[in-house]
mmCIF file of C-alpha atoms in Angstrom:
data_model
loop_
_atom_site.group_PDB
_atom_site.id
_atom_site.type_symbol
_atom_site.label_atom_id
_atom_site.label_comp_id
_atom_site.label_asym_id
_atom_site.label_seq_id
_atom_site.Cartn_x
_atom_site.Cartn_y
_atom_site.Cartn_z
ATOM 1 C CA PHE A 104 -0.174 -0.088 -0.366
ATOM 2 C CA TYR A 105 2.600 2.434 1.007
ATOM 3 C CA LEU A 106 4.950 1.916 -2.171
ATOM 4 C CA LYS A 107 2.310 2.198 -4.436
ATOM 5 C CA LEU A 108 2.089 6.335 -2.480
ATOM 6 C CA ILE A 109 5.731 6.649 -4.007
ATOM 7 C CA PRO A 110 6.429 7.691 -7.890
ATOM 8 C CA GLU A 111 7.276 4.358 -9.546
ATOM 9 C CA PRO A 112 11.097 5.183 -9.684
ATOM 10 C CA GLN A 113 11.291 6.046 -6.389
ATOM 11 C CA ARG A 114 9.563 3.021 -5.822
ATOM 12 C CA ILE A 115 11.766 0.841 -8.391
ATOM 13 C CA GLY A 116 15.155 2.754 -6.410
ATOM 14 C CA LEU A 117 13.498 0.861 -3.195
ATOM 15 C CA VAL A 118 12.474 -2.225 -4.655
ATOM 16 C CA ALA A 119 15.686 -2.439 -5.782
ATOM 17 C CA GLN A 120 17.741 -2.261 -2.730
ATOM 18 C CA ALA A 121 15.256 -4.149 -0.565
ATOM 19 C CA ASP A 122 15.525 -7.139 -2.657
ATOM 20 C CA ILE A 123 20.077 -6.159 -1.884
ATOM 21 C CA SER A 124 19.577 -6.182 1.148
ATOM 22 C CA ALA A 125 17.729 -9.885 1.244
ATOM 23 C CA ALA A 126 20.461 -10.820 -0.768
ATOM 24 C CA ALA A 127 23.803 -9.985 2.250
ATOM 25 C CA ALA A 128 21.744 -11.312 4.702
ATOM 26 C CA LEU A 129 20.985 -14.892 2.440
ATOM 27 C CA SER A 130 24.696 -14.709 1.702
ATOM 28 C CA LYS A 131 26.210 -14.560 4.985
ATOM 29 C CA HIS A 132 24.121 -17.413 5.348
ATOM 30 C CA ALA A 133 25.837 -19.317 2.857
ATOM 31 C CA ASN A 134 28.802 -18.414 4.011
ATOM 32 C CA GLU A 135 28.048 -20.348 6.702
ATOM 33 C CA LEU A 136 26.922 -23.464 5.024
ATOM 34 C CA ALA A 137 29.746 -23.232 2.411
ATOM 35 C CA TYR A 138 32.353 -26.158 3.837
ATOM 36 C CA SER A 139 29.349 -27.598 6.781
ATOM 37 C CA ASP A 140 26.860 -28.213 4.394
ATOM 38 C CA PRO A 141 27.393 -27.558 1.060
ATOM 39 C CA GLN A 142 24.652 -28.630 -0.926
ATOM 40 C CA ALA A 143 22.427 -26.701 1.948
ATOM 41 C CA ALA A 144 23.913 -23.400 0.659
ATOM 42 C CA LEU A 145 23.662 -24.570 -3.151
ATOM 43 C CA PRO A 146 19.879 -23.075 -3.481
ATOM 44 C CA LEU A 147 20.986 -20.000 -1.650
ATOM 45 C CA TRP A 148 23.727 -18.624 -2.970
ATOM 46 C CA GLN A 149 21.515 -19.681 -6.222
ATOM 47 C CA GLU A 150 19.156 -17.592 -4.861
ATOM 48 C CA VAL A 151 21.601 -15.044 -4.160
ATOM 49 C CA LEU A 152 23.093 -14.345 -7.747
ATOM 50 C CA GLY A 153 19.613 -14.582 -9.487
ATOM 51 C CA ILE A 154 18.372 -11.241 -6.955
ATOM 52 C CA GLN A 155 21.708 -9.412 -8.067
ATOM 53 C CA LYS A 156 21.782 -10.562 -11.613
ATOM 54 C CA ALA A 157 18.156 -8.961 -11.876
ATOM 55 C CA ASN A 158 19.563 -5.290 -9.944
ATOM 56 C CA LEU A 159 23.334 -5.246 -10.485
ATOM 57 C CA PRO A 160 25.657 -4.335 -13.332
ATOM 58 C CA ASN A 161 27.759 -7.591 -15.092
ATOM 59 C CA ASP A 162 30.708 -6.098 -13.858
ATOM 60 C CA ASP A 163 29.456 -5.046 -10.240
ATOM 61 C CA PRO A 164 32.289 -7.442 -7.884
ATOM 62 C CA THR A 165 29.860 -8.001 -5.617
ATOM 63 C CA LEU A 166 27.717 -10.428 -7.935
ATOM 64 C CA LEU A 167 31.540 -11.517 -9.263
ATOM 65 C CA LEU A 168 32.152 -12.732 -5.533
ATOM 66 C CA THR A 169 28.791 -14.481 -5.391
ATOM 67 C CA MET A 170 29.756 -15.829 -9.017
ATOM 68 C CA PHE A 171 33.521 -16.976 -7.764
ATOM 69 C CA LYS A 172 31.568 -18.600 -4.411
ATOM 70 C CA LEU A 173 29.397 -20.433 -6.277
ATOM 71 C CA GLY A 174 31.882 -21.704 -8.800
ATOM 72 C CA ILE A 175 33.675 -23.376 -5.895
ATOM 73 C CA LEU A 176 30.483 -24.539 -4.367
ATOM 74 C CA TYR A 177 29.764 -25.925 -7.652
ATOM 75 C CA SER A 178 33.388 -28.159 -7.922
ATOM 76 C CA ARG A 179 33.202 -29.332 -5.045
ATOM 77 C CA LEU A 180 30.393 -30.936 -5.737
ATOM 78 C CA HIS A 181 31.675 -32.522 -8.610
ATOM 79 C CA GLN A 182 28.778 -30.640 -11.296
ATOM 80 C CA PHE A 183 31.713 -29.084 -13.389
ATOM 81 C CA ASP A 184 29.119 -28.444 -16.375
ATOM 82 C CA LYS A 185 27.227 -25.775 -13.799
ATOM 83 C CA ALA A 186 30.549 -24.412 -12.252
ATOM 84 C CA ILE A 187 32.868 -23.803 -15.579
ATOM 85 C CA PRO A 188 30.404 -21.323 -18.146
ATOM 86 C CA LEU A 189 29.878 -19.296 -14.010
ATOM 87 C CA VAL A 190 33.900 -19.097 -13.484
ATOM 88 C CA GLU A 191 35.091 -18.746 -17.073
ATOM 89 C CA GLU A 192 32.413 -15.500 -16.935
ATOM 90 C CA VAL A 193 33.727 -13.880 -14.012
ATOM 91 C CA VAL A 194 37.098 -15.127 -15.913
ATOM 92 C CA LYS A 195 36.249 -12.699 -18.834
ATOM 93 C CA ILE A 196 34.760 -9.781 -17.008
ATOM 94 C CA GLU A 197 37.710 -9.925 -14.324
ATOM 95 C CA LYS A 198 40.810 -10.171 -16.906
ATOM 96 C CA LEU A 199 38.865 -6.498 -18.884
ATOM 97 C CA ASN A 200 38.787 -5.164 -15.475
ATOM 98 C CA PRO A 201 40.899 -4.823 -13.095
ATOM 99 C CA GLY A 202 42.939 -6.677 -15.733
ATOM 100 C CA PRO A 203 45.137 -9.768 -15.605
ATOM 101 C CA ASP A 204 47.617 -8.997 -12.859
ATOM 102 C CA ASN A 205 45.010 -7.909 -10.380
ATOM 103 C CA PRO A 206 44.966 -10.690 -7.306
ATOM 104 C CA ARG A 207 41.247 -11.117 -8.300
ATOM 105 C CA THR A 208 41.445 -11.930 -11.481
ATOM 106 C CA ILE A 209 44.515 -14.556 -10.957
ATOM 107 C CA SER A 210 41.739 -16.415 -8.291
ATOM 108 C CA ALA A 211 39.363 -16.729 -10.544
ATOM 109 C CA MET A 212 42.005 -17.817 -13.751
ATOM 110 C CA VAL A 213 42.974 -20.973 -10.974
ATOM 111 C CA LEU A 214 39.927 -21.763 -9.753
ATOM 112 C CA LEU A 215 38.987 -22.025 -13.840
ATOM 113 C CA GLY A 216 42.250 -24.245 -14.354
ATOM 114 C CA ASP A 217 41.571 -26.776 -12.384
ATOM 115 C CA THR A 218 37.666 -27.405 -12.427
ATOM 116 C CA TYR A 219 39.253 -27.627 -15.540
ATOM 117 C CA LYS A 220 41.907 -30.083 -14.201
ATOM 118 C CA ASN A 221 39.076 -31.853 -12.101
ATOM 119 C CA ALA A 222 36.749 -32.213 -15.265
ATOM 120 C CA GLY A 223 39.009 -34.015 -17.089
ATOM 121 C CA ARG A 224 40.096 -30.703 -19.667
ATOM 122 C CA LEU A 225 43.361 -31.447 -19.392
ATOM 123 C CA PRO A 226 44.470 -29.219 -22.185
ATOM 124 C CA ASP A 227 42.233 -26.771 -21.311
ATOM 125 C CA ALA A 228 43.352 -26.632 -17.667
ATOM 126 C CA ILE A 229 47.220 -26.754 -19.199
ATOM 127 C CA ARG A 230 46.658 -23.867 -21.271
ATOM 128 C CA ILE A 231 44.656 -21.658 -18.063
ATOM 129 C CA LEU A 232 46.991 -22.374 -15.802
ATOM 130 C CA GLU A 233 50.441 -21.675 -18.366
ATOM 131 C CA GLU A 234 48.910 -18.366 -18.050
ATOM 132 C CA VAL A 235 48.409 -17.306 -14.918
ATOM 133 C CA ALA A 236 51.305 -18.856 -13.546
ATOM 134 C CA ALA A 237 53.483 -16.047 -15.291
ATOM 135 C CA ARG A 238 51.969 -14.394 -13.827
ATOM 136 C CA ASP A 239 51.696 -15.323 -9.330
ATOM 137 C CA PRO A 240 54.536 -18.450 -8.789
ATOM 138 C CA ASN A 241 52.242 -20.225 -6.233
ATOM 139 C CA VAL A 242 50.233 -21.763 -8.859
ATOM 140 C CA VAL A 243 53.080 -24.047 -10.085
ATOM 141 C CA GLN A 244 51.871 -26.783 -7.961
ATOM 142 C CA SER A 245 48.531 -26.869 -10.050
ATOM 143 C CA LEU A 246 50.090 -26.664 -12.868
ATOM 144 C CA ILE A 247 52.437 -29.561 -12.259
ATOM 145 C CA GLU A 248 49.617 -32.192 -10.907
ATOM 146 C CA ALA A 249 48.190 -30.631 -14.368
ATOM 147 C CA TYR A 250 51.115 -31.794 -16.866
ATOM 148 C CA ALA A 251 51.028 -35.679 -14.444
ATOM 149 C CA LEU A 252 47.656 -36.301 -15.318
ATOM 150 C CA ALA A 253 48.197 -35.238 -19.066
ATOM 151 C CA GLY A 254 51.362 -37.746 -18.988
ATOM 152 C CA GLU A 255 53.851 -34.430 -19.698
ATOM 153 C CA HIS A 256 56.451 -35.709 -17.390
ATOM 154 C CA ALA A 257 59.237 -33.465 -19.516
ATOM 155 C CA LYS A 258 57.350 -30.275 -19.344
ATOM 156 C CA ILE A 259 57.634 -30.849 -14.745
ATOM 157 C CA VAL A 260 60.881 -31.384 -14.784
ATOM 158 C CA ALA A 261 61.452 -28.524 -17.297
ATOM 159 C CA LEU A 262 59.684 -26.276 -15.085
ATOM 160 C CA LEU A 263 60.820 -27.488 -11.693
ATOM 161 C CA LEU A 264 64.922 -27.194 -13.109
ATOM 162 C CA THR A 265 64.490 -22.743 -14.153
ATOM 163 C CA ARG A 266 62.757 -23.101 -10.556
ATOM 164 C CA LEU A 267 65.016 -25.217 -7.619
ATOM 165 C CA PRO A 268 68.283 -22.749 -8.086
ATOM 166 C CA GLU A 269 65.781 -19.897 -6.651
ATOM 167 C CA ALA A 270 64.179 -22.263 -4.024
ATOM 168 C CA ARG A 271 67.580 -22.676 -2.713
ATOM 169 C CA LYS A 272 68.411 -19.752 -2.880
ATOM 170 C CA SER A 273 65.133 -18.551 -0.344
ATOM 171 C CA ASN A 274 64.400 -21.036 1.358
ATOM 172 C CA PRO A 275 66.674 -23.640 3.722
ATOM 173 C CA PRO A 276 67.536 -26.725 2.318
ATOM 174 C CA GLU A 277 65.152 -29.062 4.286
ATOM 175 C CA SER A 278 61.632 -26.759 4.083
ATOM 176 C CA ALA A 279 58.720 -28.169 1.937
ATOM 177 C CA THR A 280 60.072 -25.711 -0.733
ATOM 178 C CA VAL A 281 62.343 -27.187 -2.249
ATOM 179 C CA MET A 282 61.531 -30.511 -0.619
ATOM 180 C CA ASP A 283 58.597 -30.648 -3.120
ATOM 181 C CA MET A 284 60.431 -30.027 -6.314
ATOM 182 C CA LEU A 285 63.534 -32.483 -5.481
ATOM 183 C CA SER A 286 60.890 -35.292 -4.907
ATOM 184 C CA GLU A 287 58.247 -34.342 -7.891
ATOM 185 C CA LEU A 288 61.718 -34.008 -9.950
ATOM 186 C CA GLY A 289 62.775 -37.390 -9.968
ATOM 187 C CA ALA A 290 59.035 -38.289 -10.107
ATOM 188 C CA ALA A 291 58.700 -37.068 -13.053
ATOM 189 C CA CYS A 292 61.790 -38.309 -14.362
ATOM 190 C CA LEU A 293 60.887 -41.692 -12.890
ATOM 191 C CA ALA A 294 57.792 -41.268 -14.682
ATOM 192 C CA GLN A 295 60.284 -41.201 -17.950
ATOM 193 C CA LYS A 296 62.727 -44.096 -17.159
ATOM 194 C CA GLU A 297 65.194 -41.684 -16.694
ATOM 195 C CA TYR A 298 66.394 -43.988 -13.646
ATOM 196 C CA ALA A 299 70.288 -41.965 -13.366
ATOM 197 C CA GLU A 300 68.284 -38.221 -13.337
ATOM 198 C CA ALA A 301 65.876 -39.160 -10.818
ATOM 199 C CA GLU A 302 68.719 -40.550 -8.418
ATOM 200 C CA PRO A 303 70.536 -37.070 -6.542
ATOM 201 C CA TYR A 304 66.182 -35.397 -6.113
ATOM 202 C CA LEU A 305 65.888 -38.385 -4.360
ATOM 203 C CA ARG A 306 67.991 -39.330 -3.261
ATOM 204 C CA GLU A 307 68.826 -36.174 -1.219
ATOM 205 C CA PHE A 308 65.218 -35.838 -0.542
ATOM 206 C CA VAL A 309 65.598 -38.975 1.741
ATOM 207 C CA THR A 310 69.038 -37.775 3.253
ATOM 208 C CA THR A 311 67.963 -34.174 4.128
ATOM 209 C CA GLY A 312 64.291 -36.130 5.094
ATOM 210 C CA GLN A 313 66.553 -38.466 7.557
ATOM 211 C CA LYS A 314 68.247 -35.714 9.734
ATOM 212 C CA THR A 315 65.982 -34.223 9.968
ATOM 213 C CA GLY A 316 63.065 -37.121 11.394
ATOM 214 C CA ARG A 317 60.637 -36.459 8.530
ATOM 215 C CA ASN A 318 58.116 -39.514 8.652
ATOM 216 C CA ASP A 319 55.027 -38.227 6.159
ATOM 217 C CA TRP A 320 53.291 -40.624 3.782
ATOM 218 C CA ILE A 321 55.202 -37.776 1.332
ATOM 219 C CA ALA A 322 58.592 -38.585 2.834
ATOM 220 C CA PHE A 323 57.790 -42.791 2.500
ATOM 221 C CA ASP A 324 56.516 -42.491 -0.893
ATOM 222 C CA THR A 325 59.830 -40.613 -1.504
ATOM 223 C CA GLN A 326 62.312 -43.229 -0.039
ATOM 224 C CA SER A 327 59.555 -46.143 -2.355
ATOM 225 C CA MET A 328 60.800 -43.812 -5.614
ATOM 226 C CA LEU A 329 64.786 -43.975 -4.968
ATOM 227 C CA GLY A 330 64.204 -47.609 -4.874
ATOM 228 C CA ALA A 331 62.776 -47.525 -8.035
ATOM 229 C CA ALA A 332 65.106 -45.419 -9.544
ATOM 230 C CA LEU A 333 68.001 -47.718 -7.867
ATOM 231 C CA LEU A 334 66.327 -51.018 -9.280
ATOM 232 C CA GLY A 335 65.794 -49.377 -12.673
ATOM 233 C CA GLU A 336 69.634 -48.362 -13.165
ATOM 234 C CA LYS A 337 69.744 -52.103 -11.281
ATOM 235 C CA LYS A 338 71.758 -51.881 -8.210
ATOM 236 C CA TYR A 339 69.196 -54.204 -6.240
ATOM 237 C CA VAL A 340 71.175 -54.772 -3.237
ATOM 238 C CA GLU A 341 70.979 -50.810 -2.748
ATOM 239 C CA ALA A 342 67.316 -50.876 -4.009
ATOM 240 C CA GLU A 343 65.989 -53.630 -1.630
ATOM 241 C CA PRO A 344 66.154 -51.957 2.228
ATOM 242 C CA LEU A 345 64.319 -48.783 0.919
ATOM 243 C CA LEU A 346 61.266 -50.232 -1.639
ATOM 244 C CA LEU A 347 60.348 -52.161 1.428
ATOM 245 C CA ALA A 348 61.042 -49.054 4.030
ATOM 246 C CA GLY A 349 58.981 -47.243 1.857
ATOM 247 C CA TYR A 350 56.254 -49.371 1.629
ATOM 248 C CA GLU A 351 55.659 -50.442 5.446
ATOM 249 C CA GLY A 352 55.279 -46.108 5.915
ATOM 250 C CA LEU A 353 53.519 -45.626 3.676
ATOM 251 C CA LYS A 354 51.471 -48.543 4.688
ATOM 252 C CA GLN A 355 51.638 -47.099 8.733
ATOM 253 C CA SER A 356 49.706 -43.703 7.019
ATOM 254 C CA GLU A 357 47.459 -44.606 4.846
ATOM 255 C CA LYS A 358 45.368 -43.411 6.831
ATOM 256 C CA THR A 359 46.810 -40.145 6.040
ATOM 257 C CA ILE A 360 47.437 -40.179 2.658
ATOM 258 C CA PRO A 361 44.282 -38.077 0.317
ATOM 259 C CA PRO A 362 42.532 -39.909 -2.041
ATOM 260 C CA GLN A 363 43.783 -38.733 -5.638
ATOM 261 C CA ASP A 364 47.641 -40.298 -3.714
ATOM 262 C CA LYS A 365 45.819 -44.212 -2.529
ATOM 263 C CA SER A 366 47.662 -45.731 -5.376
ATOM 264 C CA ARG A 367 50.898 -44.384 -4.403
ATOM 265 C CA LEU A 368 50.592 -47.484 -2.293
ATOM 266 C CA LEU A 369 49.859 -50.400 -4.699
ATOM 267 C CA ASP A 370 53.141 -48.663 -7.028
ATOM 268 C CA ALA A 371 55.177 -49.280 -3.562
ATOM 269 C CA ILE A 372 54.059 -52.999 -3.890
ATOM 270 C CA ASP A 373 54.456 -52.627 -8.147
ATOM 271 C CA ARG A 374 58.467 -52.415 -7.349
ATOM 272 C CA LEU A 375 58.591 -54.903 -4.784
ATOM 273 C CA ILE A 376 57.078 -57.839 -6.898
ATOM 274 C CA GLU A 377 59.346 -55.967 -9.974
ATOM 275 C CA LEU A 378 62.342 -56.281 -7.549
ATOM 276 C CA TYR A 379 61.955 -59.446 -6.641
ATOM 277 C CA THR A 380 60.953 -60.695 -10.480
ATOM 278 C CA ALA A 381 64.727 -59.134 -11.399
ATOM 279 C CA THR A 382 66.320 -61.351 -9.345
ATOM 280 C CA ASP A 383 65.066 -64.656 -9.864
ATOM 281 C CA ARG A 384 63.049 -65.083 -6.153
ATOM 282 C CA PRO A 385 60.199 -66.679 -6.750
ATOM 283 C CA ASN A 386 58.328 -66.823 -3.317
ATOM 284 C CA GLU A 387 59.088 -63.270 -2.280
ATOM 285 C CA MET A 388 57.062 -62.025 -5.409
ATOM 286 C CA ALA A 389 54.311 -64.213 -4.917
ATOM 287 C CA LYS A 390 54.282 -63.000 -1.405
ATOM 288 C CA TRP A 391 53.809 -59.589 -2.700
ATOM 289 C CA GLN A 392 51.300 -60.373 -5.901
#
């Protein structure tokens, strides 16, 4: 009744403002639910997006943030067909304003690259992650994961070899930054059957890790990979204790291995089978099979 007493142009503005205020309250509630109950948060974010699209310009930062958050939620729920076009639109707008080097734009590009990767669109993932890695070195890990999934192991080696010297200058030898690079370099060389090239990187990791008492699943996996490098070089006696210790460590820390890396335990067993096959020990081979 009261709205009808107000001139129409002013009335439209008041209604729009009320809708935006309601959307702000919904956004707050959706944020609270995003991690504890993503299924419950989803319809709230969808409603917020509908209100904001009806009342805000396409390049409004509040609207773009909602699209970004809804894209994250769709991706977490594996609804990639909905996540990808939404985040693609955010990236397209953000590249124009505030520009490709802005942290907000980089975050949207990383999300898009990771979503492509998780959806199995590896060429698209690599294309966008390579673009953003040139601006932000923190994106390198996502790019390495995409390369590994695509079997582009030579690119992993080339990328890490350019970054390792700087990492050594800026970090102590036992830092996660240096250690992770060594492990990933060794893994990429192993994947190409470059056993002699893999050995020094993996050995440095294992030696440093033993000095510092590192005992997470990555340390045991790298120990097994060092055994695999020695196995590939036919250094069977030296390889065996590393392969056994790597497997035992992985088995003990199995609950801490992320789902996408569970196959590392099977890889460790396969290496033991390969060792006992190569050394003609059928009883040991049968046990591990």
